[in-house]
Short mmCIF file of C-alpha atoms in Angstrom, two decimals:
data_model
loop_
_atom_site.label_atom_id
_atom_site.label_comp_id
_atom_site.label_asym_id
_atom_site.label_seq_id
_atom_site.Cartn_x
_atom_site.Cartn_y
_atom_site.Cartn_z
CA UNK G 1 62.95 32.02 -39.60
CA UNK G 2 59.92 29.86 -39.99
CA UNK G 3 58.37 26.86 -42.08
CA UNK G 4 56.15 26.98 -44.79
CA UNK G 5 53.33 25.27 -42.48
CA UNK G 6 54.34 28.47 -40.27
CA UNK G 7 53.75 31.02 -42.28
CA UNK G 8 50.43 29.55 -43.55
CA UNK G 9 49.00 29.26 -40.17
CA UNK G 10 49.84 32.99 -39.45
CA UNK G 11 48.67 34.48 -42.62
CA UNK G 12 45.61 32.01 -43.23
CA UNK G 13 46.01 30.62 -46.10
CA UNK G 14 47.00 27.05 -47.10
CA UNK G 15 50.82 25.75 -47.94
CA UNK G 16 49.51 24.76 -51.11
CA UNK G 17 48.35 27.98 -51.65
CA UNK G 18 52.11 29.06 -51.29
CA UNK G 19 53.50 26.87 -53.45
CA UNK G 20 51.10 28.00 -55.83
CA UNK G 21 51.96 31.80 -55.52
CA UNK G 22 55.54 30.36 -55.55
CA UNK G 23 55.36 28.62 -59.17
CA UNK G 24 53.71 32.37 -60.57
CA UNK G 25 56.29 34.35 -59.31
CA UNK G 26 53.88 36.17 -56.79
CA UNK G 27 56.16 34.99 -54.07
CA UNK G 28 60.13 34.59 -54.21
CA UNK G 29 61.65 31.57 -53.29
CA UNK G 30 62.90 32.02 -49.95
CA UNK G 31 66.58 30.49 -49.17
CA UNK G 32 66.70 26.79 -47.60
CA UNK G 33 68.26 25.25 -44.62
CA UNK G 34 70.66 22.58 -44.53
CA UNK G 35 67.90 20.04 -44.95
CA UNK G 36 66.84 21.99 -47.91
CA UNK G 37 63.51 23.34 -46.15
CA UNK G 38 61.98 26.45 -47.63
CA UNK G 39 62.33 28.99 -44.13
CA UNK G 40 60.52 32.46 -44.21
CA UNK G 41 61.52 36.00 -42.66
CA UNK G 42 58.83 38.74 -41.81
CA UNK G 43 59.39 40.11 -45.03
CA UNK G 44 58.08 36.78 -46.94
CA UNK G 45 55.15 37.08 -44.42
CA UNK G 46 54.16 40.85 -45.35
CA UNK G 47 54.69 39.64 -49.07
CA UNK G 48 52.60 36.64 -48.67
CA UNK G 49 49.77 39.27 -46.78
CA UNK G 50 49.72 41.66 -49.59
CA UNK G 51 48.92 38.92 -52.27
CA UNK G 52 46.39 37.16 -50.41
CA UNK G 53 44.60 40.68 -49.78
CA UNK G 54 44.43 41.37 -53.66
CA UNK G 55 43.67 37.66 -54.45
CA UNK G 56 40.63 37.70 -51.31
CA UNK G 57 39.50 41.13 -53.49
CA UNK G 58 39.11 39.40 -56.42
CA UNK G 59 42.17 40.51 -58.57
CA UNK G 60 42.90 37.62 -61.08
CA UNK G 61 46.76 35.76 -59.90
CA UNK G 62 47.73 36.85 -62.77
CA UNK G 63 47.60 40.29 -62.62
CA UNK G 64 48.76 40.42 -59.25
CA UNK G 65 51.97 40.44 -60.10
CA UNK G 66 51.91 43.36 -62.12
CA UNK G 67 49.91 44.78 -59.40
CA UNK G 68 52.65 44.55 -56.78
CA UNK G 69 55.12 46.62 -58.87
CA UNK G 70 52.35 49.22 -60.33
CA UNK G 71 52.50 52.94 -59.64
CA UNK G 72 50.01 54.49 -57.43
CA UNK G 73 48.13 55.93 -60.73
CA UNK G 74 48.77 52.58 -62.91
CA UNK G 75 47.17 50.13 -59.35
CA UNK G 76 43.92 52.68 -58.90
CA UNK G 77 43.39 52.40 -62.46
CA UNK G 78 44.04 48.49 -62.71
CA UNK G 79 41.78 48.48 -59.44
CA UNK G 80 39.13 50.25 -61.24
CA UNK G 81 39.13 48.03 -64.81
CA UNK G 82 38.84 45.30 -62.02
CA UNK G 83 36.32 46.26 -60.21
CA UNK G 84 34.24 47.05 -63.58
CA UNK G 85 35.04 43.45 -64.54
CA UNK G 86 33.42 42.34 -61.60
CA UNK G 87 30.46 44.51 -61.79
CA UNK G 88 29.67 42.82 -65.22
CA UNK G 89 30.36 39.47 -63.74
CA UNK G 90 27.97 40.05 -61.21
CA UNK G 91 25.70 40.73 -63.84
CA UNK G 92 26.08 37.66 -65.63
CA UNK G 93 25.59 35.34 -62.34
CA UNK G 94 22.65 37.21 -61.25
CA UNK G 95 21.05 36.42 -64.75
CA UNK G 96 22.23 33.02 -64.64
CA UNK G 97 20.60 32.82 -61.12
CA UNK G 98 17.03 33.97 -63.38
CA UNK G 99 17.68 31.18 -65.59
CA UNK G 100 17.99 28.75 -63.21
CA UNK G 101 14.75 29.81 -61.45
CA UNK G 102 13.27 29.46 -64.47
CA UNK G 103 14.46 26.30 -64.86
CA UNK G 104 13.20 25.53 -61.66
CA UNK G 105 9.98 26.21 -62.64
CA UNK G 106 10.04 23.69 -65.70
CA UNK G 107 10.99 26.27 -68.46
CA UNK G 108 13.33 25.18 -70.90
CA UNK G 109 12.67 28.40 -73.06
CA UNK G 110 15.82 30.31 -73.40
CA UNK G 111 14.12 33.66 -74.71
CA UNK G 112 13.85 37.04 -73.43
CA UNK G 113 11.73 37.91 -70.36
CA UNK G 114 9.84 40.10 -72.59
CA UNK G 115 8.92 37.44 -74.53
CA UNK G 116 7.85 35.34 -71.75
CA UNK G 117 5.25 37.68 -70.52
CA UNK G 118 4.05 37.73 -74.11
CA UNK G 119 3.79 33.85 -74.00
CA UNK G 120 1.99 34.36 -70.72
CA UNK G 121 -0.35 37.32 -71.29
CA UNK G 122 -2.02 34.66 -74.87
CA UNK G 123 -3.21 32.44 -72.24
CA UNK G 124 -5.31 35.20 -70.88
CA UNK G 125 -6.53 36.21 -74.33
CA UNK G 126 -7.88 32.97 -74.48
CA UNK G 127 -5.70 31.50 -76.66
CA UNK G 128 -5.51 27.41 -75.98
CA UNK G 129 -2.22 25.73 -74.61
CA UNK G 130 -1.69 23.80 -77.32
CA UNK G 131 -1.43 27.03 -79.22
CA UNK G 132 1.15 29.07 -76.18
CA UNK G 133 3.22 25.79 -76.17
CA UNK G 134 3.66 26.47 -80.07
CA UNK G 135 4.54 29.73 -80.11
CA UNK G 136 6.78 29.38 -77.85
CA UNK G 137 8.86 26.56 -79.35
CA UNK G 138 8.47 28.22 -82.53
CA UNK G 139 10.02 31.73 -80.94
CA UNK G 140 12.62 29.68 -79.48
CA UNK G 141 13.71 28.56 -83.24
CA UNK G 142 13.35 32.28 -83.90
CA UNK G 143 15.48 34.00 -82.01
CA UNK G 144 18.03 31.41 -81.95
CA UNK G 145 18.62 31.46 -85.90
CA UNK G 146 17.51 35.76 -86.14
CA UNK G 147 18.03 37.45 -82.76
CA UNK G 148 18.59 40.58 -84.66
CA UNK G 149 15.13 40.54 -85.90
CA UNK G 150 12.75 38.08 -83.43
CA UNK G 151 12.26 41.29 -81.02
CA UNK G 152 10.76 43.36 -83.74
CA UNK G 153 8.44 40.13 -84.60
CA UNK G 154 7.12 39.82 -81.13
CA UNK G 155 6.67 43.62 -80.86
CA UNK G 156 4.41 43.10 -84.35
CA UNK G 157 2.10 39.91 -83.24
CA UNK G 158 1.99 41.72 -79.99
CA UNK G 159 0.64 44.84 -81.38
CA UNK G 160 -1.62 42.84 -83.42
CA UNK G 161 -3.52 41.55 -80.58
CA UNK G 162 -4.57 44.60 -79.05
CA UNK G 163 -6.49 45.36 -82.37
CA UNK G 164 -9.89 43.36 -81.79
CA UNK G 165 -10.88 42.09 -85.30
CA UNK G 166 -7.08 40.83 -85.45
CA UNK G 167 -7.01 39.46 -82.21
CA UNK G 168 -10.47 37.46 -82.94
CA UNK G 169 -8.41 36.46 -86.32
CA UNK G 170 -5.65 34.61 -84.62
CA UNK G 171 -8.17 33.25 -81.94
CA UNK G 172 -10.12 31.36 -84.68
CA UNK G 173 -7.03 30.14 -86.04
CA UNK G 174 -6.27 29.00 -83.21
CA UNK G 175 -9.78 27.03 -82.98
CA UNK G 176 -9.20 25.75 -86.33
CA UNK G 177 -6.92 23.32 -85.44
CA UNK G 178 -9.49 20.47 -84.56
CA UNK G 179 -11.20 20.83 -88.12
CA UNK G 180 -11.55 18.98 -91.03
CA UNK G 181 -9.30 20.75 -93.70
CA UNK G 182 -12.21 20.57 -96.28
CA UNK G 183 -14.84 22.12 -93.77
CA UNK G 184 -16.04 25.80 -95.02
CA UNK G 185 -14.81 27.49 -92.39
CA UNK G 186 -11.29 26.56 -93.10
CA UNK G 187 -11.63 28.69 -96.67
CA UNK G 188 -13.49 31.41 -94.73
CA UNK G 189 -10.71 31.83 -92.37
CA UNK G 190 -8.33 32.09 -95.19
CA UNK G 191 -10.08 34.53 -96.91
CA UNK G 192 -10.60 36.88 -94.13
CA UNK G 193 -6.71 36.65 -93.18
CA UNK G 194 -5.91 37.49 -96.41
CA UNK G 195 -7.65 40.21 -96.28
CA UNK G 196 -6.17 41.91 -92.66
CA UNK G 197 -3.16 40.75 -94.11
CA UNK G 198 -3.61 43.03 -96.44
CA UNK G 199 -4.99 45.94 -95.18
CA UNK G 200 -2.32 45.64 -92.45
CA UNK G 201 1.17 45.60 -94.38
CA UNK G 202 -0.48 47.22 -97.96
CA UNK G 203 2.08 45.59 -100.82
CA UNK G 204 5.28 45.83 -98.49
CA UNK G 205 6.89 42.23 -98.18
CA UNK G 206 5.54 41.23 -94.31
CA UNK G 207 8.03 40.97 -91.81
CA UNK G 208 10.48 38.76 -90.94
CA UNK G 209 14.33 37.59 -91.86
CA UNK G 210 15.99 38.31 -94.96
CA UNK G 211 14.93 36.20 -98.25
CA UNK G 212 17.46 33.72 -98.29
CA UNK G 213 16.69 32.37 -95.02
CA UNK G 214 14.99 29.05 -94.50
CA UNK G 215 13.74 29.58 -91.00
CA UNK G 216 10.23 30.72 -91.95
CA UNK G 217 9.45 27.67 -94.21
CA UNK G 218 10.65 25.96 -90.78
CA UNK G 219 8.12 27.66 -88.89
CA UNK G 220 5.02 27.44 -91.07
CA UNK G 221 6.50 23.90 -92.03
CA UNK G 222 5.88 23.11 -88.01
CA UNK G 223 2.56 25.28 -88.05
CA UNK G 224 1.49 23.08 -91.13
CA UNK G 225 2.29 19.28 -89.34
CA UNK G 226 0.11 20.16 -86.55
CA UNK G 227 -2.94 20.06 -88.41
CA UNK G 228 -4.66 19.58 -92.04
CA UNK G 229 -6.83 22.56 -91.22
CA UNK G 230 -4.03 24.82 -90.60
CA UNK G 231 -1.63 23.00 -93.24
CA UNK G 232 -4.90 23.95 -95.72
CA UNK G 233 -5.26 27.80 -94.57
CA UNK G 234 -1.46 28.30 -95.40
CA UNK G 235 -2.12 27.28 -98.71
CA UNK G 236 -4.98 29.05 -99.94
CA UNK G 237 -3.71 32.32 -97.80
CA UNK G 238 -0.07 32.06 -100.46
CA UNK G 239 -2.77 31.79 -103.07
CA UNK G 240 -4.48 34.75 -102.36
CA UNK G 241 -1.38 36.74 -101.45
CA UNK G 242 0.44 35.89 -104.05
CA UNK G 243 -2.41 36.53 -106.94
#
């Protein structure tokens, strides 16, 4: 018979890792000599061997147990939910571990790689940083309050920028930040976005969340406090629209 500091030196683990498969019920208590020391047999020792090789697997201490008294059938089968478990586990760290490189990088933007590249590929269109910084707050708000629909919006401004006349739309928009909201470009601008606005979506309402929601008056509300010119261009673009 040996002591509990025995039998965690042979099998490798720690006595308080014992004690611990002792208060599951992984590991009967073994009988106690006269000084009322725990003392082990090989049999405790084989025990002790099969948990720790299911625990160093990764099966959860608490299925263990169940383990140890399982069928052949029943433990390949628990084995395999297990191992499935894991898998998607595995999946979850390894895009935690693309978060944090993000992160890394400065990026507090918790949206979609897809949507990153699509922040990434305006700067090459020319669009100005002020205007990529925007956006991607603004998708951020998105997808946070609508992830059922934000995909489908990137997918549309996306497609929207490969069309030239569209993409040189947006682009002046973007320019128009710096000017005065009573110069005549401003009401040009409107005009002519009215106009693709049209000729893109017809009379269907445009797309976005459902009515009721109060995240696009959040948006254009942000869109708006960034400048007079833009704040201006919202509100003769409703005009038209809505006549």
């Amino acid at each position: 018979m040996i002591t509990i500091g025995q039998l965690a030196g042979y099998v490798g683990v720690s006595t308080k890792t014992i004690r611990v498969y002792h208060d599951k019920g992984l590991l009967p208590e073994p009988d106690r000599d006269a000084s009322g020391y725990r003392r082990y047999g090989a049999r405790d020792a084989i025990e002790l061997i099969k948990i720790r090789t299911l625990a160093e697997a990764g099966v959860p201490l608490a299925r263990i147990r169940d383990l140890r008294s399982a069928s052949d059938d029943e433990f390949r089968e628990a084995l395999g939910k297990i191992d499935e478990q894991l898998t998607e586990r595995i999946r979850g760290l390894r895009a935690t571990k693309r978060r944090l490189r993000r992160l890394a990088t400065g990026s507090l933007a918790p949206l979609p790689e897809e949507v990153l590249a699509h922040l990434e590929h305006l700067a090459g269109l020319g669009f100005t940083s002020r205007w990529v910084e925007l956006q991607r707050d603004l998708w951020i708000l998105v997808f946070a309050a609508h992830p059922d629909v934000a995909i489908e919006l990137v997918h549309d401004q996306a497609e929207s920028l490969t069309q030239p006349a569209l993409r040189q739309l947006f682009l002046e928009y973007d320019q128009a930040h710096d000017l005065d909201a009573d110069d005549p470009r401003v009401d040009d601008l409107a005009r002519r976005i009215a106009e693709a606005t049209r000729e893109r979506y017809g009379s269907d309402d445009l797309p976005g969340p459902e009515a009721a929601s109060e995240i696009p008056a959040l948006v254009q509300g942000t869109v708006n406090a960034s400048s007079p010119a833009w704040q201006r261009i919202d509100t003769l673009l409703r005009a038209r629209l809505n006549a």
